[in-house]
Short mmCIF file of C-alpha atoms in Angstrom, two decimals:
data_model
loop_
_atom_site.label_atom_id
_atom_site.label_comp_id
_atom_site.label_asym_id
_atom_site.label_seq_id
_atom_site.Cartn_x
_atom_site.Cartn_y
_atom_site.Cartn_z
CA MET A 249 75.80 66.84 197.22
CA ILE A 250 77.26 64.92 194.39
CA PHE A 251 75.36 62.36 191.98
CA GLN A 252 76.27 59.50 189.64
CA GLU A 253 74.73 60.53 186.05
CA LYS A 254 72.67 57.22 185.56
CA ASN A 255 71.08 57.34 189.16
CA LEU A 256 70.39 61.07 188.49
CA VAL A 257 68.44 59.79 185.37
CA ARG A 258 66.55 57.72 187.01
CA ALA A 259 65.42 60.19 190.09
CA ILE A 260 63.99 62.56 187.14
CA GLU A 261 62.71 59.94 184.92
CA ALA A 262 60.36 59.20 187.58
CA ILE A 263 58.87 62.27 188.14
CA ALA A 264 58.25 62.57 184.69
CA LEU A 265 56.54 59.22 184.89
CA ALA A 266 54.49 60.79 187.61
CA GLY A 267 53.63 63.41 185.55
CA ALA A 268 52.06 61.12 182.97
CA SER A 269 54.78 61.24 180.28
CA GLU A 270 55.19 57.58 178.56
CA PRO A 271 58.38 55.90 179.71
CA GLY A 272 60.43 56.95 176.43
CA GLU A 273 59.57 60.48 177.00
CA ALA A 274 60.21 60.32 180.57
CA ARG A 275 63.39 59.05 179.74
CA LEU A 276 64.50 61.53 177.28
CA VAL A 277 63.56 64.34 179.46
CA ALA A 278 65.54 62.94 182.40
CA GLU A 279 68.73 62.33 179.77
CA ASN A 280 68.08 65.49 178.40
CA LEU A 281 68.41 67.59 181.71
CA VAL A 282 71.27 65.75 183.33
CA THR A 283 73.10 66.01 179.76
CA ALA A 284 72.69 69.94 180.63
CA ASN A 285 74.09 69.36 184.03
CA LEU A 286 77.10 67.10 183.02
CA THR A 287 77.62 69.92 180.51
CA GLY A 288 78.07 72.29 182.68
CA HIS A 289 74.63 74.21 182.10
CA ASP A 290 72.73 74.04 185.47
CA SER A 291 70.75 76.51 184.77
CA HIS A 292 69.20 74.13 181.91
CA GLY A 293 69.63 70.96 183.64
CA ILE A 294 67.50 69.15 186.61
CA GLY A 295 66.35 72.43 188.13
CA MET A 296 64.12 72.91 185.59
CA MET A 297 61.61 69.82 186.77
CA PRO A 298 60.33 72.12 189.44
CA ARG A 299 59.12 74.20 186.53
CA TYR A 300 58.16 71.91 184.42
CA VAL A 301 55.94 70.19 187.32
CA GLU A 302 53.85 73.29 187.40
CA ALA A 303 53.76 73.96 183.97
CA LEU A 304 51.79 70.16 183.96
CA LEU A 305 49.69 71.35 186.59
CA GLU A 306 47.99 74.11 185.38
CA GLY A 307 48.06 72.65 181.70
CA GLY A 308 50.43 74.69 179.98
CA LEU A 309 52.73 71.63 179.18
CA GLN A 310 51.15 68.47 177.51
CA PRO A 311 52.98 65.25 178.02
CA ASN A 312 53.34 62.65 175.03
CA ARG A 313 52.88 65.35 171.97
CA LYS A 314 53.95 64.45 168.47
CA VAL A 315 54.95 67.42 166.22
CA GLU A 316 52.06 68.44 163.71
CA VAL A 317 53.67 69.21 160.24
CA LYS A 318 51.95 72.24 159.37
CA LEU A 319 53.54 72.76 155.84
CA ASP A 320 55.83 70.02 153.87
CA GLY A 321 57.61 72.22 151.57
CA GLY A 322 60.67 69.48 150.92
CA SER A 323 63.73 71.46 152.43
CA LEU A 324 61.19 74.21 154.09
CA LEU A 325 58.79 72.68 157.20
CA ALA A 326 56.56 74.65 159.22
CA LEU A 327 56.01 72.80 162.61
CA ASP A 328 53.87 73.13 165.70
CA GLY A 329 55.04 71.73 168.76
CA GLY A 330 51.42 71.28 170.52
CA ALA A 331 52.89 72.57 174.17
CA GLY A 332 54.68 68.94 174.38
CA TYR A 333 58.01 68.58 176.65
CA GLY A 334 60.90 70.13 174.37
CA GLN A 335 63.07 67.34 174.74
CA SER A 336 60.95 65.52 172.66
CA ILE A 337 59.32 68.20 170.36
CA GLY A 338 62.78 69.78 169.42
CA LEU A 339 64.46 65.96 169.23
CA GLN A 340 61.44 65.26 166.61
CA ALA A 341 62.19 68.27 164.66
CA THR A 342 65.69 68.35 164.81
CA ARG A 343 65.58 64.81 163.21
CA MET A 344 63.35 66.09 160.72
CA ALA A 345 65.65 69.16 159.60
CA ILE A 346 68.65 66.67 159.44
CA GLU A 347 66.82 64.10 157.24
CA ARG A 348 65.69 67.17 154.69
CA ALA A 349 68.83 68.64 154.81
CA GLN A 350 70.74 65.25 154.00
CA LYS A 351 68.19 64.84 151.16
CA HIS A 352 67.84 68.28 149.51
CA GLY A 353 71.34 69.88 151.13
CA VAL A 354 69.97 72.62 152.95
CA SER A 355 66.66 72.76 154.97
CA ILE A 356 64.58 75.11 156.71
CA THR A 357 62.56 74.34 159.76
CA ALA A 358 59.84 76.57 161.23
CA LEU A 359 58.85 75.23 164.70
CA GLY A 360 56.33 77.08 166.96
CA ASN A 361 54.40 76.43 170.35
CA SER A 362 57.53 73.66 171.76
CA HIS A 363 57.32 73.72 175.79
CA HIS A 364 61.00 74.53 176.92
CA LEU A 365 63.52 73.15 174.41
CA GLY A 366 65.96 72.99 177.06
CA ARG A 367 69.54 73.12 176.36
CA ILE A 368 69.75 74.57 172.41
CA GLY A 369 72.99 73.29 171.68
CA HIS A 370 71.69 69.71 172.31
CA TRP A 371 69.92 70.46 168.71
CA ALA A 372 73.39 71.48 167.28
CA GLU A 373 75.41 68.62 168.45
CA MET A 374 72.90 66.46 166.68
CA ALA A 375 73.63 67.94 163.33
CA VAL A 376 77.36 67.99 163.30
CA ASP A 377 77.45 64.60 164.27
CA GLU A 378 76.07 63.95 160.91
CA GLY A 379 78.61 66.55 159.19
CA LEU A 380 76.09 69.16 159.19
CA VAL A 381 76.17 73.03 159.79
CA SER A 382 73.22 74.20 161.80
CA LEU A 383 71.78 77.79 163.24
CA HIS A 384 69.34 78.27 165.64
CA PHE A 385 67.48 81.23 166.43
CA VAL A 386 64.86 80.80 169.31
CA ASN A 387 62.52 83.20 171.15
CA VAL A 388 61.36 82.65 174.43
CA GLN A 389 57.44 83.48 175.67
CA SER A 390 57.48 83.22 179.61
CA PHE A 391 57.69 85.15 182.14
CA ALA A 392 59.81 88.62 180.55
CA ARG A 393 63.10 88.92 182.24
CA VAL A 394 64.98 91.10 179.84
CA ALA A 395 64.96 94.57 179.51
CA PRO A 396 65.54 96.39 176.14
CA PHE A 397 68.82 98.60 175.58
CA ALA A 398 67.96 101.65 177.29
CA GLY A 399 64.94 100.52 178.93
CA ALA A 400 64.48 100.00 182.16
CA ASP A 401 62.17 97.11 182.90
CA ARG A 402 61.17 93.44 181.32
CA ARG A 403 60.10 93.14 178.25
CA PHE A 404 61.44 89.44 176.54
CA GLY A 405 62.91 86.28 177.25
CA THR A 406 66.71 85.09 177.10
CA ASN A 407 66.07 84.77 173.27
CA PRO A 408 69.19 81.88 172.67
CA VAL A 409 71.22 81.84 169.56
CA CYS A 410 73.06 78.50 168.56
CA ILE A 411 75.55 77.75 165.30
CA GLY A 412 77.28 74.14 165.26
CA ILE A 413 79.88 73.59 162.80
CA PRO A 414 81.93 70.42 162.51
CA LEU A 415 85.33 70.75 162.29
CA PRO A 416 87.53 68.21 159.96
CA GLY A 417 89.90 66.05 162.44
CA GLU A 418 88.25 67.53 165.67
CA PRO A 419 85.62 68.07 167.99
CA PRO A 420 82.75 70.67 166.44
CA PHE A 421 82.62 74.39 167.08
CA VAL A 422 78.94 74.68 169.00
CA LEU A 423 78.39 78.45 170.22
CA ASP A 424 75.21 78.47 172.19
CA MET A 425 74.62 81.48 174.24
CA ALA A 426 71.71 83.70 175.59
CA THR A 427 71.56 86.70 174.14
CA SER A 428 70.98 88.27 177.69
CA ALA A 429 73.88 88.69 179.69
CA VAL A 430 73.35 85.40 181.39
CA ALA A 431 71.09 82.69 181.42
CA GLN A 432 67.97 82.99 184.21
CA GLY A 433 68.59 79.57 185.43
CA LYS A 434 71.84 80.96 186.41
CA LEU A 435 70.25 83.50 188.54
CA ARG A 436 68.76 80.97 190.15
CA VAL A 437 71.30 78.64 190.83
CA ALA A 438 73.42 81.58 192.16
CA HIS A 439 70.17 82.56 194.19
CA ASN A 440 70.21 79.15 195.74
CA LYS A 441 73.58 79.06 196.29
CA ARG A 442 73.42 82.58 198.15
CA ALA A 443 76.31 84.01 196.00
CA LYS A 444 76.75 87.26 194.32
CA ILE A 445 76.39 87.41 190.52
CA PRO A 446 78.62 90.24 188.15
CA HIS A 447 77.46 93.53 187.68
CA GLY A 448 76.49 93.84 184.42
CA TRP A 449 73.78 90.88 184.56
CA LEU A 450 71.17 92.35 186.36
CA ILE A 451 68.73 95.61 187.47
CA ASP A 452 67.18 96.21 190.01
CA ASP A 453 63.30 97.34 190.22
CA GLU A 454 64.78 101.00 189.86
CA GLY A 455 66.87 100.40 186.43
CA ASN A 456 70.09 100.30 188.18
CA SER A 457 73.14 97.51 188.58
CA THR A 458 72.84 94.67 191.26
CA ASP A 459 75.55 91.89 192.49
CA ASP A 460 72.30 90.04 194.14
CA PRO A 461 70.38 87.74 192.12
CA ARG A 462 67.43 87.77 193.86
CA TRP A 463 66.14 90.79 191.56
CA GLY A 464 66.30 88.26 188.94
CA VAL A 465 64.27 85.32 190.89
CA LEU A 466 61.91 87.06 193.24
CA ALA A 467 59.36 89.81 193.34
CA PRO A 468 59.55 92.34 192.79
CA LEU A 469 61.71 91.60 189.72
CA GLY A 470 64.56 93.29 188.11
CA ALA A 471 65.43 92.81 184.37
CA MET A 472 68.49 91.04 183.02
CA VAL A 473 70.19 93.28 180.54
CA CYS A 474 71.49 92.09 177.38
CA PHE A 475 74.87 91.06 176.52
CA GLY A 476 77.02 93.87 174.14
CA GLU A 477 74.70 96.57 175.13
CA HIS A 478 72.79 97.53 171.74
CA LYS A 479 74.17 94.40 169.93
CA GLY A 480 72.81 91.87 172.01
CA TYR A 481 69.88 93.61 172.02
CA GLY A 482 69.36 93.70 168.36
CA LEU A 483 69.78 90.11 168.22
CA ALA A 484 67.54 89.40 170.92
CA VAL A 485 64.92 91.18 168.75
CA ALA A 486 65.96 88.91 165.64
CA CYS A 487 64.95 85.95 167.31
CA GLU A 488 61.69 87.50 168.69
CA LEU A 489 60.63 88.02 165.37
CA LEU A 490 62.38 84.60 163.63
CA GLY A 491 61.90 82.28 166.32
CA GLY A 492 58.49 83.70 167.64
CA ALA A 493 56.76 86.13 164.88
CA LEU A 494 58.11 84.34 161.96
CA THR A 495 57.48 80.46 163.19
CA GLY A 496 53.69 81.28 164.13
CA GLY A 497 54.13 80.64 167.66
CA GLY A 498 53.64 83.77 169.07
CA VAL A 499 55.92 86.60 170.83
CA THR A 500 56.49 88.23 174.05
CA ASP A 501 53.87 91.38 174.03
CA HIS A 502 52.26 91.30 177.59
CA ASP A 503 53.61 91.10 180.97
CA ASN A 504 52.82 87.27 181.77
CA LYS A 505 52.77 87.06 185.87
CA THR A 506 51.22 84.14 186.60
CA GLN A 507 51.73 81.00 183.79
CA ARG A 508 54.53 78.56 184.62
CA ARG A 509 54.73 77.61 181.06
CA VAL A 510 58.03 78.25 178.94
CA LEU A 511 56.74 78.22 174.70
CA ASN A 512 59.89 78.21 172.58
CA GLY A 513 59.90 79.02 168.84
CA MET A 514 62.39 78.12 166.78
CA ILE A 515 64.02 78.37 163.37
CA SER A 516 66.76 76.17 162.21
CA ILE A 517 68.86 76.43 159.45
CA VAL A 518 70.44 73.09 158.35
CA LEU A 519 72.90 72.73 155.34
CA ASP A 520 75.33 70.22 154.41
CA PRO A 521 78.78 71.76 153.71
CA ALA A 522 79.71 69.12 151.37
CA ARG A 523 77.52 70.02 148.40
CA LEU A 524 79.35 73.22 148.18
CA GLY A 525 82.51 71.64 146.77
CA THR A 526 84.79 73.28 149.18
CA GLN A 527 85.50 71.06 151.85
CA GLN A 528 89.68 70.84 150.65
CA ALA A 529 89.74 74.89 151.10
CA PHE A 530 87.38 74.05 154.39
CA ALA A 531 89.38 71.56 156.08
CA LYS A 532 92.64 73.83 155.22
CA ASP A 533 91.60 77.25 156.69
CA ALA A 534 89.60 75.70 159.46
CA LYS A 535 92.57 74.14 160.20
CA SER A 536 95.40 77.20 159.84
CA PHE A 537 92.76 79.37 161.67
CA LEU A 538 92.21 77.54 164.81
CA ALA A 539 95.73 77.05 165.06
CA TRP A 540 96.38 81.11 164.86
CA LEU A 541 93.82 81.36 167.32
CA ARG A 542 95.09 79.12 170.09
CA SER A 543 98.36 80.57 169.08
CA SER A 544 97.54 84.00 171.07
CA ARG A 545 99.67 84.10 174.57
CA PRO A 546 96.82 83.72 177.79
CA ALA A 547 95.60 86.80 178.90
CA PRO A 548 96.11 87.06 182.75
CA GLY A 549 93.65 84.80 184.73
CA HIS A 550 93.60 82.15 181.76
CA HIS A 551 95.67 79.57 180.85
CA ARG A 552 94.64 79.07 176.91
CA VAL A 553 92.51 80.17 174.24
CA ARG A 554 89.13 77.89 173.58
CA ILE A 555 86.60 77.96 171.05
CA ALA A 556 83.13 77.55 171.94
CA GLY A 557 82.15 73.48 172.84
CA GLU A 558 85.52 72.79 174.43
CA PRO A 559 84.30 74.19 178.10
CA GLU A 560 81.69 71.85 177.71
CA ARG A 561 83.32 69.17 176.28
CA GLU A 562 85.64 69.92 179.75
CA TYR A 563 82.92 70.06 182.22
CA ARG A 564 81.51 67.05 180.75
CA ALA A 565 84.64 64.53 181.07
CA GLN A 566 84.89 65.88 184.56
CA ARG A 567 81.13 65.12 185.78
CA GLU A 568 81.30 61.88 184.16
CA ARG A 569 84.35 60.90 186.23
CA GLU A 570 83.72 62.77 189.81
CA GLY A 571 79.58 62.86 189.66
CA VAL A 572 77.29 65.75 188.96
CA PRO A 573 77.09 68.74 191.61
CA VAL A 574 73.47 69.67 193.05
CA ASP A 575 73.01 72.47 195.41
CA GLU A 576 70.63 71.91 198.43
CA GLU A 577 68.35 74.56 197.56
CA THR A 578 67.59 72.97 194.13
CA TRP A 579 67.55 69.65 195.49
CA LYS A 580 64.80 70.19 197.92
CA GLU A 581 62.49 72.22 194.70
CA ILE A 582 63.08 68.92 192.83
CA ARG A 583 61.76 66.65 195.82
CA ALA A 584 58.81 69.14 196.55
CA ALA A 585 57.93 69.04 192.95
CA ALA A 586 57.46 65.26 193.07
CA ALA A 587 55.15 65.68 195.96
CA LYS A 588 52.87 67.63 193.98
CA LEU A 589 52.44 64.47 191.59
CA LYS A 590 52.45 62.09 194.69
CA LEU A 591 55.72 60.61 194.02
CA SER A 592 57.67 60.01 197.53
CA PRO A 593 60.41 62.76 197.99
CA GLU A 594 62.12 59.83 199.62
CA ARG A 595 62.18 57.35 196.78
CA VAL A 596 63.27 60.44 194.39
CA ASP A 597 66.00 60.81 197.22
CA ALA A 598 66.79 56.60 196.83
CA LEU A 599 66.81 56.57 193.25
CA ALA A 600 69.15 59.57 193.02
CA ARG A 601 71.77 57.53 195.46
CA GLY A 602 71.54 54.38 193.53
CA GLY A 603 68.51 52.65 195.36
#
C-alpha cells in the first residue's frame, strides 16, 4: 500500500483529533510520525498510532500538555512532560534547549515523564539546523524489551542515543540509534510483513538466538539483545541512569506487563560550536576526514561509504517522490485504532487516499 505524505498526515491527524488533541497538537503528532516513515524509520512512524490510542484510552497518555519547568538555572533546565504526547513535549523542550544554548553557549536539559518522544533524530535535526551540536541520552519505560549482557530475559528498553553535528558545506552528521541490536518497532514491522530477521537481534524465551520476530511481538516474549555485546549494554545502562534516574522521570525496575503507555526521559546537551573559536580548524579537519572516509574502497555488497544521516536523507527523497509504503497489517491496526475512538475506519481510508 502506497500513500502520499500529505494524505497520510491528514489521516493520522484525524485519529489524534478523535483522541481529544487540539488541532495544533494533532497536526504535530501526524507530521512527526509521517516524517519518521519518510526517513525510512517505519518503526517510529504511523505504526505507533495504535499504541498511542491504547495509551490514551487507559489514561497513560495525556493530550494537550505543556512542559512544566521544575528548575530554571539558565543553561540548566529540569522539565516534566506530564505524560503528554512526546511529539509536542519534545518540541517544547528542544526549543528551550536551543534557546538557552544560543544564549549561554551550552545548555543541559533534563526532561522526564514525556510520552513516547518518537524518532530522537528529529530533535537533533532541530539543533543542527541552528548550527548547534546536540547529544541525547534516552530511557524507555514500557514493557521491558531488552536483555542485559549475559542475561536471558527482559530487563530494560531500547534506550536510544543520538548525536547531531552540523558540517560546513554539507548536510549534518546525525547518529540516531537504539542501544538494542534493533528498534522494537522493526520487529513489529517484520512480524506484520511475515518476514524473518537476522540472528543476533532477538532471543526466544529460553535465551536462544532466533530469526522469528514473533518472539519480540507476541507472548510468550523473548528479548532483544544489545548491540556490541557488553559495549552496547554499558551504553544502555548509561541511558537508563541519565535519561531515567537523573531526569527524575523514573527507570525500568519491574516487569510492566499491562500498561500501554511508553514514557521517555531524555538528557539533552546542546552547545554552540562557534563559541569555541575552533571554526576554521573544524571546517578543515571535518572536510579532510570525511573525504578520507568516503575514499575507502566499498566492501562486497556495498557501493559506497556513507555517514550517519545520509541513509535517512536518501529514503526521504525517494519516498517524497514515490510515496510512503505501509504494510496491510499495520494499516489494519491503524483502522482498528480509529474505530476505538469512534472514528470511522472508512473515513481514515478516504483521507489517506486523498478524499
